[in-house]
Short mmCIF file of C-alpha atoms in Angstrom, two decimals:
data_model
loop_
_atom_site.label_atom_id
_atom_site.label_comp_id
_atom_site.label_asym_id
_atom_site.label_seq_id
_atom_site.Cartn_x
_atom_site.Cartn_y
_atom_site.Cartn_z
CA MET J 22 90.02 160.23 125.28
CA ASP J 23 90.54 156.59 124.38
CA VAL J 24 88.19 155.16 121.73
CA LEU J 25 88.34 151.72 123.38
CA ASP J 26 87.21 153.00 126.78
CA ILE J 27 84.35 155.06 125.35
CA ALA J 28 83.17 152.18 123.16
CA ARG J 29 83.22 149.83 126.15
CA TRP J 30 81.26 152.30 128.25
CA GLN J 31 78.67 152.63 125.49
CA PHE J 32 78.25 148.90 125.05
CA GLY J 33 78.17 148.37 128.81
CA ILE J 34 75.49 151.01 129.42
CA THR J 35 73.22 149.92 126.59
CA THR J 36 73.62 146.21 127.29
CA VAL J 37 73.03 146.39 131.04
CA TYR J 38 70.05 148.68 130.45
CA HIS J 39 68.58 146.17 128.00
CA PHE J 40 69.33 143.28 130.32
CA LEU J 41 67.28 144.88 133.09
CA MET J 42 64.20 144.16 130.96
CA VAL J 43 65.13 140.71 129.71
CA PRO J 44 64.75 138.80 133.02
CA LEU J 45 61.33 140.33 133.71
CA THR J 46 60.18 139.51 130.18
CA ILE J 47 61.29 135.87 130.45
CA GLY J 48 60.21 135.28 134.05
CA LEU J 49 56.91 137.13 133.97
CA GLY J 50 56.06 135.66 130.58
CA ILE J 51 56.33 132.16 132.04
CA LEU J 52 54.20 133.06 135.07
CA VAL J 53 51.53 134.82 132.98
CA ALA J 54 51.33 131.71 130.79
CA VAL J 55 50.85 129.62 133.95
CA MET J 56 48.09 131.98 135.13
CA HIS J 57 46.36 131.80 131.75
CA THR J 58 46.62 128.00 131.82
CA MET J 59 45.02 127.89 135.28
CA TRP J 60 42.14 130.05 134.05
CA VAL J 61 41.51 127.80 131.05
CA ARG J 62 41.61 124.71 133.30
CA THR J 63 39.55 126.03 136.23
CA ASP J 64 37.52 128.92 134.73
CA LYS J 65 38.03 130.80 138.01
CA PRO J 66 37.77 134.59 137.53
CA GLU J 67 40.75 135.38 139.76
CA TRP J 68 43.11 133.53 137.43
CA LEU J 69 41.71 135.44 134.48
CA ARG J 70 42.16 138.80 136.20
CA MET J 71 45.68 137.84 137.23
CA THR J 72 46.45 136.97 133.62
CA ARG J 73 45.12 140.27 132.35
CA PHE J 74 46.79 142.45 134.99
CA TRP J 75 50.22 140.81 134.93
CA GLY J 76 49.96 140.43 131.15
CA ARG J 77 49.76 144.20 130.91
CA ILE J 78 52.97 144.60 132.94
CA TYR J 79 54.63 141.90 130.82
CA LEU J 80 53.76 143.64 127.56
CA ILE J 81 54.92 147.09 128.65
CA ASN J 82 58.29 145.61 129.60
CA PHE J 83 58.44 143.55 126.40
CA VAL J 84 57.92 146.59 124.17
CA LEU J 85 60.69 148.58 125.84
CA GLY J 86 62.96 145.53 125.84
CA VAL J 87 62.62 145.09 122.07
CA ALA J 88 63.25 148.78 121.44
CA THR J 89 66.44 148.83 123.48
CA GLY J 90 67.69 145.45 122.23
CA LEU J 91 67.80 146.52 118.61
CA VAL J 92 70.68 148.89 119.37
CA GLN J 93 72.96 145.98 120.26
CA GLU J 94 72.95 144.63 116.70
CA PHE J 95 74.00 147.99 115.24
CA GLN J 96 76.82 148.43 117.75
CA PHE J 97 78.48 145.23 116.58
CA GLY J 98 78.97 146.68 113.12
CA LEU J 99 79.46 150.35 113.92
CA ALA J 100 81.69 150.41 117.00
CA TRP J 101 83.08 146.86 117.02
CA SER J 102 83.58 145.96 113.36
CA ALA J 103 86.94 144.23 113.95
CA TYR J 104 85.27 142.05 116.57
CA SER J 105 82.33 141.36 114.23
CA ARG J 106 84.66 140.19 111.46
CA PHE J 107 86.49 137.90 113.87
CA VAL J 108 83.43 136.18 115.37
CA GLY J 109 81.16 136.51 112.35
CA ASP J 110 81.39 132.90 111.23
CA VAL J 111 80.06 131.74 114.59
CA PHE J 112 77.77 134.62 115.51
CA GLY J 113 76.16 134.83 112.08
CA SER J 114 74.35 131.51 112.44
CA LEU J 115 73.35 132.08 116.07
CA LEU J 116 71.98 135.59 115.56
CA ALA J 117 70.19 134.55 112.37
CA LEU J 118 68.46 131.70 114.18
CA GLU J 119 67.65 134.00 117.08
CA ALA J 120 65.90 136.39 114.70
CA LEU J 121 64.32 133.97 112.24
CA LEU J 122 63.16 131.28 114.66
CA ALA J 123 62.94 132.72 118.14
CA PHE J 124 62.13 136.39 117.72
CA PHE J 125 59.71 135.95 114.83
CA LEU J 126 57.95 133.18 116.76
CA GLU J 127 57.81 135.36 119.84
CA SER J 128 56.52 138.53 118.18
CA THR J 129 54.03 136.81 115.85
CA PHE J 130 52.30 134.76 118.51
CA LEU J 131 52.44 137.57 121.05
CA GLY J 132 50.47 139.67 118.57
CA LEU J 133 47.90 136.89 118.27
CA TRP J 134 47.62 136.76 122.04
CA ILE J 135 47.20 140.54 122.35
CA PHE J 136 44.52 140.84 119.70
CA GLY J 137 43.02 137.37 120.02
CA TRP J 138 40.86 137.95 123.11
CA GLY J 139 37.32 137.05 122.11
CA ARG J 140 38.31 136.25 118.55
CA ILE J 141 39.85 132.76 118.77
CA PRO J 142 38.99 129.74 120.97
CA LYS J 143 40.33 129.82 124.52
CA LYS J 144 42.74 126.90 124.17
CA VAL J 145 44.13 128.15 120.88
CA HIS J 146 44.50 131.59 122.46
CA LEU J 147 46.40 130.04 125.37
CA ALA J 148 48.66 128.20 122.92
CA THR J 149 49.63 131.50 121.28
CA LEU J 150 50.90 132.81 124.61
CA TRP J 151 52.91 129.67 125.30
CA ALA J 152 54.40 129.89 121.81
CA ALA J 153 55.45 133.49 122.46
CA VAL J 154 56.96 132.59 125.84
CA ILE J 155 58.83 129.63 124.37
CA GLY J 156 60.10 132.00 121.68
CA SER J 157 61.49 134.28 124.40
CA VAL J 158 63.28 131.40 126.09
CA VAL J 159 64.70 130.04 122.82
CA SER J 160 65.79 133.55 121.86
CA ALA J 161 67.63 133.84 125.16
CA TYR J 162 69.35 130.53 124.55
CA PHE J 163 70.78 131.55 121.17
CA ILE J 164 72.11 134.81 122.64
CA ILE J 165 73.60 133.02 125.65
CA ALA J 166 75.16 130.40 123.35
CA ALA J 167 76.83 133.23 121.42
CA ASN J 168 78.09 134.89 124.59
CA SER J 169 79.23 131.56 126.04
CA TRP J 170 81.28 130.91 122.92
CA MET J 171 83.14 134.13 123.71
CA GLN J 172 83.76 132.78 127.21
CA HIS J 173 84.69 129.26 126.03
CA PRO J 174 85.16 128.95 122.25
CA VAL J 175 84.36 125.47 120.88
CA GLY J 176 83.46 123.92 117.54
CA VAL J 177 85.87 126.03 115.46
CA VAL J 178 89.24 125.85 113.74
CA THR J 179 91.51 128.76 112.83
CA ASP J 180 91.87 129.69 109.18
CA ASP J 181 95.61 129.93 108.54
CA ALA J 182 95.17 132.61 105.87
CA THR J 183 92.95 135.03 107.79
CA GLY J 184 93.56 134.03 111.41
CA ARG J 185 89.79 133.98 111.95
CA PRO J 186 87.89 131.09 113.55
CA GLU J 187 85.73 129.03 111.20
CA GLN J 188 82.80 127.09 112.58
CA VAL J 189 83.10 123.35 111.93
CA ASP J 190 80.72 121.93 114.56
CA PHE J 191 77.53 123.92 115.13
CA LEU J 192 76.19 121.30 117.54
CA ALA J 193 79.27 121.77 119.74
CA VAL J 194 78.53 125.50 119.88
CA LEU J 195 74.90 124.87 120.86
CA THR J 196 75.80 122.26 123.49
CA ASN J 197 78.73 124.20 124.95
CA ASN J 198 78.76 123.32 128.67
CA THR J 199 79.28 127.00 129.45
CA ALA J 200 76.10 127.87 127.54
CA LEU J 201 74.03 125.15 129.23
CA ALA J 202 75.11 126.30 132.68
CA ALA J 203 74.63 130.00 131.92
CA PHE J 204 71.21 129.44 130.34
CA SER J 205 69.80 127.48 133.28
CA HIS J 206 71.19 130.11 135.67
CA THR J 207 69.66 132.94 133.63
CA VAL J 208 66.19 131.41 133.41
CA VAL J 209 65.86 130.72 137.14
CA ALA J 210 67.25 134.18 137.88
CA ALA J 211 64.56 135.61 135.59
CA LEU J 212 61.90 133.74 137.57
CA MET J 213 63.32 135.31 140.73
CA VAL J 214 62.76 138.75 139.19
CA ALA J 215 59.16 137.92 138.29
CA GLY J 216 58.49 136.40 141.70
CA ALA J 217 59.72 139.54 143.46
CA ALA J 218 57.39 141.67 141.32
CA LEU J 219 54.38 139.54 142.25
CA VAL J 220 55.27 139.67 145.94
CA GLY J 221 55.98 143.40 146.23
CA ILE J 222 53.06 144.66 144.15
CA GLY J 223 50.66 142.08 145.56
CA LEU J 224 51.48 142.92 149.20
CA TRP J 225 51.07 146.62 148.48
CA HIS J 226 47.59 146.10 147.04
CA LEU J 227 46.58 143.74 149.87
CA ARG J 228 47.59 146.31 152.49
CA LYS J 229 45.82 149.08 150.59
CA ARG J 230 42.57 147.07 150.51
CA LYS J 231 42.92 146.08 154.17
CA LEU J 232 43.30 149.70 155.30
CA ALA J 233 40.27 150.63 153.15
CA ASN J 234 38.24 147.86 154.84
CA ALA J 235 37.61 146.19 151.47
CA PRO J 236 36.01 142.73 151.71
CA ALA J 237 38.38 139.78 151.94
CA THR J 238 36.03 137.50 150.05
CA ASP J 239 35.86 139.16 146.63
CA VAL J 240 37.76 138.28 143.47
CA GLU J 241 40.20 141.18 143.74
CA HIS J 242 41.39 140.05 147.16
CA SER J 243 41.94 136.57 145.76
CA VAL J 244 43.90 138.02 142.84
CA TRP J 245 46.44 139.77 145.07
CA ARG J 246 46.67 136.95 147.57
CA ARG J 247 47.29 134.36 144.87
CA SER J 248 49.85 136.68 143.27
CA VAL J 249 51.74 137.05 146.55
CA ARG J 250 51.68 133.33 147.30
CA LEU J 251 52.75 132.37 143.78
CA GLY J 252 55.50 135.01 143.81
CA GLY J 253 56.75 133.87 147.20
CA TYR J 254 57.05 130.24 146.19
CA VAL J 255 58.73 131.18 142.91
CA SER J 256 61.19 133.57 144.61
CA VAL J 257 62.35 131.01 147.17
CA ALA J 258 62.53 128.11 144.71
CA ALA J 259 64.31 130.22 142.09
CA PHE J 260 66.90 131.40 144.61
CA LEU J 261 67.69 127.81 145.59
CA LEU J 262 68.00 126.86 141.92
CA THR J 263 70.26 129.85 141.22
CA ALA J 264 72.53 128.58 143.99
CA VAL J 265 72.68 125.14 142.35
CA THR J 266 73.24 126.46 138.83
CA GLY J 267 75.66 129.07 140.14
CA ASP J 268 77.69 126.31 141.81
CA ILE J 269 77.92 124.52 138.45
CA GLN J 270 79.09 127.75 136.82
CA GLY J 271 81.66 128.27 139.57
CA LYS J 272 83.24 124.88 138.93
CA LEU J 273 83.35 125.59 135.19
CA MET J 274 84.89 128.98 135.91
CA TYR J 275 87.65 127.31 137.94
CA GLU J 276 88.46 125.12 134.91
CA GLN J 277 87.94 127.62 132.09
CA GLN J 278 88.67 131.08 133.54
CA PRO J 279 90.64 130.64 136.77
CA LEU J 280 91.72 134.28 136.83
CA LYS J 281 88.07 135.36 136.95
CA MET J 282 87.51 133.16 140.01
CA SER J 283 90.63 134.41 141.78
CA SER J 284 89.67 138.01 141.01
CA ALA J 285 86.17 137.43 142.37
CA GLU J 286 87.79 136.48 145.68
CA ALA J 287 90.73 138.91 145.55
CA LEU J 288 92.88 135.81 146.10
CA CYS J 289 96.38 137.16 145.55
CA GLU J 290 98.47 134.04 146.20
CA THR J 291 97.79 130.39 145.47
CA GLU J 292 96.32 128.61 148.48
CA ALA J 293 95.45 125.01 149.26
CA PRO J 294 92.89 124.78 150.72
CA ALA J 295 91.58 128.14 149.57
CA PRO J 296 89.30 130.31 151.74
CA PHE J 297 86.19 132.17 150.59
CA SER J 298 86.36 135.93 151.15
CA ILE J 299 83.48 137.54 153.04
CA PHE J 300 84.78 141.10 153.03
CA ALA J 301 87.95 142.67 151.70
CA VAL J 302 89.68 146.01 152.14
CA GLY J 303 92.66 147.41 150.33
CA LYS J 304 93.61 148.82 146.93
CA LEU J 305 91.06 146.87 144.90
CA GLY J 306 90.44 149.86 142.68
CA SER J 307 94.08 150.09 141.65
CA ASN J 308 94.44 146.32 141.09
CA GLU J 309 97.23 146.10 143.64
CA CYS J 310 96.32 142.66 144.84
CA ASP J 311 99.11 142.37 147.42
CA ASP J 312 97.58 145.22 149.42
CA VAL J 313 94.21 143.47 149.85
CA HIS J 314 93.17 142.05 153.23
CA SER J 315 90.15 139.72 153.56
CA TRP J 316 87.97 138.20 156.24
CA THR J 317 87.44 134.65 155.04
CA VAL J 318 85.70 131.31 155.57
CA PRO J 319 88.38 128.57 155.48
CA TYR J 320 88.17 125.78 152.85
CA LEU J 321 84.99 127.10 151.20
CA LEU J 322 86.53 128.39 147.97
CA SER J 323 88.18 125.02 147.35
CA TYR J 324 84.78 123.38 147.63
CA LEU J 325 83.14 125.90 145.30
CA ALA J 326 85.96 125.41 142.79
CA HIS J 327 86.26 121.64 142.75
CA GLY J 328 83.75 120.04 145.13
CA ASP J 329 86.28 119.19 147.84
CA PHE J 330 87.94 121.02 150.73
CA SER J 331 91.58 120.62 149.72
CA THR J 332 91.96 121.71 146.07
CA ALA J 333 94.49 124.45 145.42
CA VAL J 334 93.10 127.61 143.81
CA PRO J 335 95.72 129.62 141.90
CA GLY J 336 96.18 133.23 142.96
CA VAL J 337 96.05 136.38 140.86
CA ASN J 338 99.82 136.96 140.92
CA GLU J 339 100.67 133.47 139.72
CA LEU J 340 98.03 133.52 137.01
CA GLN J 341 99.18 136.93 135.77
CA GLU J 342 102.63 135.43 135.12
CA THR J 343 101.13 132.30 133.57
CA TYR J 344 99.01 134.26 131.10
CA ALA J 345 101.87 136.65 130.27
CA ALA J 346 104.09 133.68 129.40
CA ALA J 347 101.38 132.08 127.25
CA TYR J 348 99.88 135.09 125.44
CA GLY J 349 102.52 137.79 125.72
CA ALA J 350 103.58 140.34 128.31
CA THR J 351 102.82 143.24 125.95
CA TYR J 352 100.34 143.92 123.18
CA PRO J 353 101.81 143.49 119.67
CA ASP J 354 103.16 146.70 118.23
CA ASP J 355 100.43 146.80 115.60
CA PRO J 356 98.11 149.70 114.61
CA SER J 357 95.07 147.41 115.07
CA TYR J 358 95.63 147.63 118.84
CA GLY J 359 95.29 151.42 118.84
CA ASP J 360 96.71 153.18 121.88
CA LYS J 361 97.39 149.80 123.51
CA ALA J 362 99.98 148.78 120.90
CA GLY J 363 103.24 147.86 122.60
CA GLU J 364 101.81 148.44 126.10
CA PRO J 365 102.06 145.89 128.93
CA ILE J 366 99.03 143.60 129.27
CA ASP J 367 97.29 143.43 132.64
CA TYR J 368 95.50 140.06 132.56
CA THR J 369 93.86 140.71 135.92
CA PRO J 370 90.29 142.05 135.64
CA LEU J 371 89.42 145.12 137.70
CA LEU J 372 89.39 143.63 141.18
CA ALA J 373 86.92 146.17 142.57
CA VAL J 374 84.41 145.34 139.82
CA THR J 375 84.67 141.56 139.96
CA TYR J 376 84.91 141.29 143.74
CA TRP J 377 82.01 143.57 144.66
CA ASN J 378 79.69 142.66 141.80
CA PHE J 379 80.00 139.01 142.73
CA ARG J 380 78.93 139.83 146.29
CA LEU J 381 76.22 142.21 145.15
CA MET J 382 74.79 139.45 142.97
CA ILE J 383 74.60 136.99 145.85
CA GLY J 384 73.44 139.58 148.39
CA MET J 385 70.60 140.98 146.31
CA GLY J 386 69.46 137.48 145.38
CA SER J 387 69.35 136.61 149.08
CA VAL J 388 67.25 139.71 149.77
CA SER J 389 64.74 138.59 147.14
CA ALA J 390 64.51 135.10 148.63
CA ALA J 391 64.11 136.50 152.16
CA VAL J 392 61.25 138.75 151.05
CA GLY J 393 59.59 135.82 149.29
CA ALA J 394 59.84 133.71 152.44
CA TYR J 395 58.45 136.59 154.53
CA ALA J 396 55.50 136.96 152.14
CA LEU J 397 54.62 133.28 152.48
CA TRP J 398 54.80 133.49 156.26
CA ALA J 399 52.92 136.82 156.52
CA THR J 400 50.02 135.66 154.31
CA ARG J 401 49.56 132.21 155.85
CA ARG J 402 46.01 131.17 156.79
CA GLY J 403 44.47 134.18 155.11
CA ARG J 404 46.49 136.83 156.95
CA VAL J 405 47.10 140.25 155.38
CA PRO J 406 50.26 142.09 156.55
CA THR J 407 49.75 145.80 157.23
CA ASN J 408 53.13 146.75 158.72
CA PRO J 409 54.21 149.63 156.45
CA VAL J 410 57.92 148.90 156.89
CA ALA J 411 57.53 145.28 155.81
CA VAL J 412 55.10 145.97 152.95
CA TYR J 413 56.90 148.98 151.51
CA GLY J 414 60.21 147.20 152.06
CA SER J 415 58.90 144.30 149.99
CA LEU J 416 57.83 146.76 147.31
CA LEU J 417 61.30 148.31 147.24
CA ALA J 418 62.82 144.82 147.20
CA VAL J 419 61.28 144.30 143.75
CA GLY J 420 64.48 145.96 142.53
CA ALA J 421 66.80 143.53 144.36
CA PRO J 422 66.80 140.72 141.78
CA PHE J 423 67.20 143.30 139.00
CA VAL J 424 70.40 144.45 140.71
CA ALA J 425 71.47 140.83 141.21
CA ASN J 426 70.99 140.04 137.51
CA ALA J 427 72.81 143.17 136.34
CA SER J 428 75.68 142.57 138.79
CA GLY J 429 76.03 138.98 137.64
CA TRP J 430 76.15 140.07 134.01
CA ILE J 431 78.76 142.77 134.72
CA PHE J 432 80.86 140.26 136.67
CA THR J 433 80.69 137.73 133.83
CA GLU J 434 81.69 140.21 131.15
CA MET J 435 84.27 142.27 133.04
CA GLY J 436 85.83 139.16 134.55
CA ARG J 437 87.15 137.89 131.20
CA GLN J 438 89.09 141.08 130.35
CA PRO J 439 91.43 141.79 128.62
CA PHE J 440 89.96 139.17 126.26
CA VAL J 441 86.74 139.67 124.34
CA VAL J 442 87.06 136.03 123.20
CA TYR J 443 88.68 134.05 125.99
CA PRO J 444 91.12 131.23 125.12
CA ASN J 445 89.82 127.71 125.69
CA PRO J 446 92.27 125.89 128.00
CA ASP J 447 90.86 122.50 126.95
CA VAL J 448 92.69 122.62 123.61
CA PRO J 449 96.45 122.86 122.91
CA ARG J 450 97.92 126.34 123.04
CA ALA J 451 98.66 126.35 119.31
CA ASP J 452 95.00 125.61 118.48
CA GLN J 453 93.44 128.11 120.86
CA VAL J 454 91.15 130.85 119.57
CA TYR J 455 91.26 134.19 121.41
CA PHE J 456 90.88 137.89 120.70
CA PHE J 457 91.92 140.87 122.77
CA THR J 458 89.35 143.58 123.49
CA ALA J 459 91.93 146.20 122.46
CA GLN J 460 91.86 144.97 118.85
CA ALA J 461 88.07 144.63 118.63
CA VAL J 462 87.13 148.31 118.11
CA SER J 463 86.26 149.63 114.64
CA PRO J 464 89.52 151.02 113.20
CA GLY J 465 87.96 154.02 111.45
CA VAL J 466 85.91 155.35 114.37
CA SER J 467 87.08 158.41 116.28
CA ALA J 468 86.68 159.13 119.97
CA GLY J 469 84.36 162.04 119.19
CA GLU J 470 82.03 159.88 117.10
CA VAL J 471 81.74 157.19 119.75
CA LEU J 472 81.31 159.81 122.47
CA THR J 473 78.48 161.44 120.49
CA SER J 474 76.63 158.14 120.15
CA LEU J 475 77.29 157.34 123.83
CA VAL J 476 75.72 160.64 124.98
CA THR J 477 72.83 160.32 122.53
CA LEU J 478 71.98 156.74 123.42
CA THR J 479 72.31 157.37 127.15
CA ALA J 480 69.92 160.32 126.91
CA LEU J 481 67.49 158.32 124.77
CA TYR J 482 67.59 155.35 127.12
CA GLY J 483 67.06 157.70 130.05
CA ALA J 484 63.90 159.03 128.38
CA LEU J 485 62.71 155.48 127.70
CA ALA J 486 63.31 154.62 131.35
CA VAL J 487 61.03 157.48 132.38
CA VAL J 488 58.36 156.27 129.94
CA GLU J 489 58.52 152.69 131.21
CA ALA J 490 58.50 153.73 134.87
CA TRP J 491 55.51 156.02 134.25
CA LEU J 492 53.56 153.28 132.45
CA LEU J 493 54.35 150.64 135.07
CA VAL J 494 53.48 152.89 138.01
CA ARG J 495 50.28 154.02 136.31
CA PHE J 496 48.99 150.51 135.63
CA VAL J 497 50.21 149.05 138.93
CA ARG J 498 48.46 151.77 140.94
CA ARG J 499 45.25 151.30 138.96
CA GLY J 500 45.25 147.59 139.74
CA ILE J 501 42.36 145.37 138.66
CA THR J 502 39.70 147.18 136.61
CA THR J 503 36.22 146.29 135.44
CA GLY J 504 37.59 145.65 131.96
CA ASP J 505 39.73 142.74 133.15
CA GLY J 506 37.06 140.17 132.37
CA ALA J 507 37.29 137.88 129.36
CA PRO J 508 35.65 138.96 126.12
CA THR J 509 33.08 136.56 124.75
CA PRO J 510 34.29 134.73 121.61
CA GLY J 511 32.58 136.09 118.54
CA HIS J 512 32.03 139.53 120.06
CA THR J 513 34.12 142.69 119.94
CA PRO J 514 36.74 142.58 122.72
CA GLU J 515 36.67 145.24 125.38
CA GLY J 516 38.85 148.20 124.53
CA THR J 517 38.60 148.00 120.74
CA PRO J 518 37.52 151.12 118.83
CA ASP J 519 33.82 151.92 118.85
CA ASP J 520 32.68 154.82 116.68
CA ASP J 521 29.49 155.23 118.70
CA LEU J 522 31.37 156.30 121.83
CA PRO J 523 33.16 159.58 122.51
CA GLY J 524 36.77 159.39 121.44
CA GLY J 525 36.13 156.34 119.29
CA ARG J 526 36.86 153.87 122.11
CA ASP J 527 34.83 151.56 124.26
CA GLN J 528 34.48 153.03 127.75
CA THR J 529 35.41 149.72 129.38
CA ASP J 530 39.15 149.67 129.86
CA ASP J 531 40.66 146.57 128.35
CA VAL J 532 43.84 145.32 130.00
CA LEU J 533 45.65 145.49 126.66
CA SER J 534 44.00 148.67 125.39
CA PHE J 535 47.33 150.51 125.02
CA ALA J 536 48.28 147.99 122.33
CA TYR J 537 45.32 149.03 120.21
#
């Protein structure tokens, strides 16, 4: 077994697993803060109950997200120490700021929000939530800035003695155009995830109440209706914004990583104008690009690449030769490259992964937008949809934007292989910073050690997935409870320990009681 392959599988599994929780944390955090703001401004009980219910879902996801995210830091040093030494001068500042500024801000003020019900003034309490949400967004930016530097290294010079990049312009790293485009795309994609959750769960509860002949004039009905309407608007708007930000990313990809774009389209030969592939068949899995056949839309890829309908887009075969001439046809015969030393370099990413993940990303995002639009139409003028296919389909479609986000992340990371730090074409070849994935693995780690950690972490993450699913299903099915009202400032909040009651807990069920 190859240490490199096992280490990549481990990092891929743990990172994608963690990233499933990140979009919901960011997106739902923003929407819960909006709900809380509306309650403070209007004092309407439905906004309060929405805040408490969706706040519970947000916190469950946040806790599991933190637990799974911590593993990423340890992997850098344990499995990827050569990589960590290479990027340390850049990553050290970004990860330190992410922890010291963003994460501490996020966790501190989130704690105040959890335990501040009834203890601090309403507006101050609201401010603690916004501070926590802003911390989440800032945290995401620092991480994306670090990842974007790997995609497009800027603000560094190479130390002649060590061969490592040294950071000389921190502002250039923070304002990297790749980071700005990726960050905006990530945030609106996170809102799409949150919007889908509001739509699917809200429609399910509305149908359940309708079939039970529950009154359509009470607060609970208003809670679910407002949730569906808010989620629908957010889903549709977020999808449109992801298309805009994705178009910006596509044009940057054409300039910075042309082979990733060509691989995403299985474009074997250079074409001008270049067509956009709708569906392809052939030996994508074996990377034999010449045996791929596509059904295409003429001119569209040229527009996505450069904003016109005539630009030439280089093909995979031409780019393979270009990269081989610039960076070598074979890996150096050096022990740091492990089993890859002296082997030919395939600069083409796995076509099956890049091609299909790109389409899965777009397709699942479209499903989310379509469900959001359906929800807005089906709930117009006070209507409540009861068609089980539509309602349960919307509930299942909650997973669509999760798949879209994960697919987009896999496409982004796998598309830059065989580089872990991709060369920046904007600087002269002699000044370029790049690092092959083959030389990034810790030199003293054996295949058995990495395999052991891979199996252990996968099993642990599987158990955590069961825990999160159980908690989410439990609280979603329970819906709005009598304990979802606001505690009175100066009095003990609902759900805090009470020695006079059996079990030492207040019998009213506070929305955040699990945190106590």
